[in-house]
Amino acid sequence: MTDAKLLSTVPIFSELTSLELEELLQRTSKRSYHKHNMIFMEDEFGDTFFIISRGGVKITRVSEDGREVILAMLGEGEFFGEMSLLDGDTRSANVIALEDSEVLILKRRDFIALLEKYPKIAISLLSEMAQRLRKSDQQIESLSLSDAEHRIGITLLRLAEELGTIRRGVVEIESLPYQQDIANMAGTSRETVSRMLKVLEDKNFISRRGRSLSIHDYTQFKRAFS
Ligand code: CMP
């Protein structure tokens, strides 16, 4: 996909005409990162907004005892880096490439000018930030649960929403994150993830083939875990 085409698929830019998208593209620069590269670190000063044009990233914080906590995983067409541009504070989290990735970068000056010129972009941005806050609220709730099966169930629901495709009530997640990453989203260990996936399989909630996972009856799964 060309970068212009990619920008046209980014929901917050959906109101822009192709000419306006072209102008926006002129203001961006491109950067590539290898899998596992750190794009930036929490507490750094930040002056740029990022749009993922290829690949994916994870947004993380590190707990006092050195454990990685994954706040979100973002893929092609999604953005990050807006928070420190909006509140003037340092970066709120680490961002790490999950695979070989490319990003389009916009400087703070151009990002703010864009929001001022197109209030609809600012409203879409608020809407996306509200959705992210809802997901974080769910994650906080799930982390407070002691029952590992529920924590993994809630994490799978989130992955289904973000990565899955639904057909006749069955959700397919083509490329499930690594078990260690699922563990870091759910606040548990890799071994527990492995055990709980097996439990969910035995209960016929899910099945797995290689890195893909299907949830057999999404409505029933949501009823059981949300
Ligand atoms: P910023 O604080 O500039 O740098 C880290 C970025 O991670 C932040 O902007 C957001 O884009 C993103 N981010 C932080 N917390 C979350 C979250 N809970 N969900 C999704 N993205 C987040």
Coordinates of C-alpha atoms and ligand atoms in Angstrom, one line a residue:
M1 CA 0.0 0.0 0.0
T2 CA 1.3 3.5 -0.8
D3 CA 1.8 5.9 2.1
A4 CA -1.0 8.2 0.6
K5 CA -3.4 5.2 0.5
L6 CA -2.4 4.3 4.0
L7 CA -3.1 7.8 5.4
S8 CA -6.6 7.6 3.7
T9 CA -7.4 4.5 5.8
V10 CA -6.4 6.1 9.1
P11 CA -9.8 6.8 10.8
I12 CA -8.8 10.2 12.3
F13 CA -7.9 11.5 8.8
S14 CA -11.1 10.1 7.1
E15 CA -12.5 13.7 6.6
L16 CA -9.5 14.9 4.6
T17 CA -9.7 15.1 0.8
S18 CA -7.0 13.4 -1.3
L19 CA -5.3 16.8 -1.9
E20 CA -5.2 17.5 1.9
L21 CA -3.9 14.0 2.5
E22 CA -1.2 14.6 0.0
E23 CA -0.3 17.9 1.7
L24 CA -0.1 16.0 5.1
L25 CA 2.1 13.3 3.6
Q26 CA 4.5 16.0 2.4
R27 CA 5.0 17.0 6.0
T28 CA 5.8 13.5 7.2
S29 CA 9.1 11.7 7.2
K30 CA 9.6 8.0 7.3
R31 CA 11.6 5.8 9.7
S32 CA 12.1 2.0 9.9
Y33 CA 12.7 -0.2 12.9
H34 CA 13.7 -3.8 13.2
K35 CA 11.7 -6.2 15.3
H36 CA 12.3 -5.6 19.1
N37 CA 13.9 -2.1 18.4
M38 CA 12.9 0.5 21.0
I39 CA 11.2 3.4 19.2
F40 CA 11.3 5.6 22.3
M41 CA 11.4 5.2 26.0
E42 CA 9.1 6.3 28.8
D43 CA 10.1 9.7 30.3
E44 CA 12.0 10.9 27.2
F45 CA 11.1 14.3 25.9
G46 CA 9.0 13.8 22.8
D47 CA 8.3 16.1 19.9
T48 CA 6.8 13.8 17.3
F49 CA 3.6 12.0 16.4
F50 CA 3.8 8.6 14.8
I51 CA 1.5 6.7 12.3
I52 CA 2.3 3.0 11.7
S53 CA 2.6 2.4 8.0
R54 CA 3.9 -1.2 8.2
G55 CA 4.2 -3.7 11.1
G56 CA 3.2 -3.2 14.7
V57 CA 4.3 -2.0 18.1
K58 CA 3.7 -2.6 21.7
I59 CA 3.2 0.1 24.3
T60 CA 4.7 -0.9 27.6
R61 CA 5.6 0.2 31.1
V62 CA 8.0 -1.6 33.4
S63 CA 6.9 -2.4 36.9
E64 CA 9.1 -1.8 40.0
D65 CA 10.2 -5.4 40.0
G66 CA 11.3 -5.2 36.3
R67 CA 8.2 -6.9 34.8
E68 CA 7.0 -5.6 31.4
V69 CA 3.3 -4.6 31.4
I70 CA 1.8 -4.3 28.0
L71 CA -0.8 -1.4 27.8
A72 CA -1.6 -1.9 24.1
M73 CA -0.6 -3.4 20.8
L74 CA -1.0 -1.2 17.8
G75 CA -0.9 -2.1 14.1
E76 CA -0.9 -0.7 10.6
G77 CA -2.9 2.6 10.3
E78 CA -2.9 3.3 14.0
F79 CA -1.0 6.1 15.8
F80 CA 0.9 6.8 18.9
G81 CA 2.9 9.6 20.5
E82 CA 0.0 12.1 20.8
M83 CA -0.1 12.3 24.6
S84 CA 3.1 14.1 25.2
L85 CA 2.4 16.5 22.3
L86 CA -0.9 17.4 23.9
D87 CA 0.0 17.8 27.5
G88 CA 3.7 18.9 27.1
D89 CA 4.9 16.2 29.5
T90 CA 7.4 13.4 28.8
R91 CA 6.5 10.2 27.0
S92 CA 4.0 8.2 29.1
A93 CA 5.2 4.7 28.0
N94 CA 7.8 2.8 26.0
V95 CA 7.1 1.9 22.4
I96 CA 8.8 -1.2 20.9
A97 CA 8.5 -2.7 17.4
L98 CA 6.8 -6.1 17.5
E99 CA 8.1 -6.9 14.0
D100 CA 10.0 -5.1 11.3
S101 CA 8.0 -1.8 11.0
E102 CA 7.8 1.5 9.3
V103 CA 6.3 4.7 10.7
L104 CA 5.4 8.1 9.3
I105 CA 6.4 10.9 11.6
L106 CA 4.9 14.3 12.1
K107 CA 6.5 17.1 14.1
R108 CA 4.6 18.7 17.0
R109 CA 4.2 22.0 15.2
D110 CA 2.5 20.3 12.1
F111 CA 0.4 18.0 14.4
I112 CA -1.0 20.9 16.4
A113 CA -1.5 23.0 13.2
L114 CA -3.5 20.0 11.8
L115 CA -5.8 19.8 14.8
E116 CA -6.3 23.6 14.7
K117 CA -7.2 23.6 11.0
Y118 CA -9.4 20.5 11.1
P119 CA -11.5 20.3 14.3
K120 CA -13.0 17.1 13.1
I121 CA -9.6 15.4 13.3
A122 CA -9.4 16.7 16.9
I123 CA -12.8 15.1 17.7
S124 CA -11.8 11.8 16.1
L125 CA -8.6 11.8 18.1
L126 CA -10.6 12.4 21.3
S127 CA -12.9 9.5 20.3
E128 CA -9.9 7.2 19.7
M129 CA -8.4 8.3 23.1
A130 CA -11.7 7.6 24.8
Q131 CA -11.7 4.1 23.3
R132 CA -8.2 3.5 24.5
L133 CA -9.2 4.7 28.0
R134 CA -12.1 2.2 28.0
K135 CA -9.7 -0.6 27.1
S136 CA -7.3 0.5 29.9
D137 CA -10.2 0.6 32.4
Q138 CA -11.1 -3.0 31.4
Q139 CA -7.4 -4.0 31.7
I140 CA -7.3 -2.5 35.2
E141 CA -10.4 -4.4 36.1
S142 CA -9.0 -7.7 34.7
L143 CA -5.7 -7.2 36.5
S144 CA -7.6 -7.0 39.8
L145 CA -9.1 -10.4 39.3
S146 CA -7.5 -13.3 41.0
D147 CA -8.9 -15.9 38.7
A148 CA -6.3 -16.6 35.9
E149 CA -8.9 -18.1 33.5
H150 CA -10.9 -14.8 33.6
R151 CA -7.8 -12.7 33.1
I152 CA -6.9 -14.7 30.0
G153 CA -10.5 -14.7 28.8
I154 CA -10.7 -10.9 29.0
T155 CA -7.3 -10.5 27.3
L156 CA -8.5 -12.8 24.5
L157 CA -11.7 -10.7 24.1
R158 CA -9.5 -7.6 23.7
L159 CA -7.3 -9.3 21.1
A160 CA -10.4 -10.5 19.3
E161 CA -11.7 -6.9 19.1
E162 CA -8.3 -5.6 18.0
L163 CA -7.0 -8.3 15.7
G164 CA -9.9 -10.7 15.0
T165 CA -12.3 -11.2 12.2
I166 CA -15.8 -12.4 12.8
R167 CA -17.8 -14.7 10.6
R168 CA -21.1 -16.4 11.6
G169 CA -20.3 -15.9 15.3
V170 CA -16.8 -17.4 15.1
V171 CA -13.8 -15.1 15.7
E172 CA -10.5 -15.9 14.0
I173 CA -7.3 -14.3 15.3
E174 CA -4.8 -15.1 12.5
S175 CA -1.6 -14.2 14.2
L176 CA -1.9 -14.4 17.9
P177 CA 0.8 -12.5 19.9
Y178 CA 3.4 -14.6 21.6
Q179 CA 2.4 -16.2 24.9
Q180 CA 4.9 -14.0 26.8
D181 CA 3.2 -10.9 25.4
I182 CA -0.3 -12.2 26.3
A183 CA 1.1 -12.8 29.8
N184 CA 2.4 -9.3 30.0
M185 CA -1.0 -7.9 28.9
A186 CA -2.9 -10.1 31.5
G187 CA -0.4 -9.6 34.3
T188 CA 0.4 -13.3 34.7
S189 CA 3.2 -15.7 33.7
R190 CA 3.8 -17.4 30.3
E191 CA 3.2 -20.8 32.0
T192 CA -0.2 -19.6 33.2
V193 CA -1.1 -18.4 29.7
S194 CA -0.1 -21.8 28.3
R195 CA -2.1 -23.7 31.0
M196 CA -5.2 -21.5 30.6
L197 CA -5.3 -21.7 26.8
K198 CA -5.3 -25.5 27.3
V199 CA -8.2 -25.2 29.8
L200 CA -10.2 -23.0 27.4
E201 CA -9.5 -25.5 24.6
D202 CA -10.7 -28.4 26.8
K203 CA -13.9 -26.5 27.6
N204 CA -14.3 -26.1 23.8
F205 CA -14.3 -22.3 24.0
I206 CA -11.4 -22.0 21.6
S207 CA -9.1 -24.0 19.3
R208 CA -5.6 -23.3 18.0
R209 CA -3.7 -24.1 14.8
G210 CA -0.1 -22.8 14.8
R211 CA -0.3 -19.1 15.7
S212 CA -4.0 -18.7 14.9
L213 CA -6.8 -19.0 17.4
S214 CA -10.5 -19.2 17.0
I215 CA -13.2 -18.5 19.5
H216 CA -16.1 -20.8 18.6
D217 CA -19.0 -18.8 19.9
Y218 CA -18.1 -15.2 20.4
T219 CA -21.4 -14.3 22.1
Q220 CA -21.1 -17.1 24.6
F221 CA -17.4 -16.2 25.2
K222 CA -18.3 -12.6 25.9
R223 CA -21.0 -13.7 28.2
A224 CA -18.6 -15.9 30.1
F225 CA -15.7 -13.4 30.4
S226 CA -16.9 -9.8 30.2
Ligands
CMP1 P1 3.1 9.5 24.5 O1 2.9 9.7 25.9 O2 3.6 10.7 23.7 O3 4.2 8.3 24.3 C1 3.7 7.0 24.6 C2 2.5 6.7 23.8 O4 1.9 5.4 24.0 C3 1.4 7.7 24.2 O5 1.8 9.0 23.8 C4 0.2 7.1 23.5 O6 0.2 7.3 22.1 C5 0.5 5.6 23.7 N1 -0.2 5.1 24.9 C6 0.0 5.3 26.2 N2 -0.8 4.7 27.0 C7 -1.6 4.0 26.2 C8 -2.7 3.1 26.4 N3 -3.2 2.8 27.6 N4 -3.4 2.6 25.3 C9 -2.9 2.8 24.0 N5 -1.9 3.7 23.8 C10 -1.3 4.2 24.8

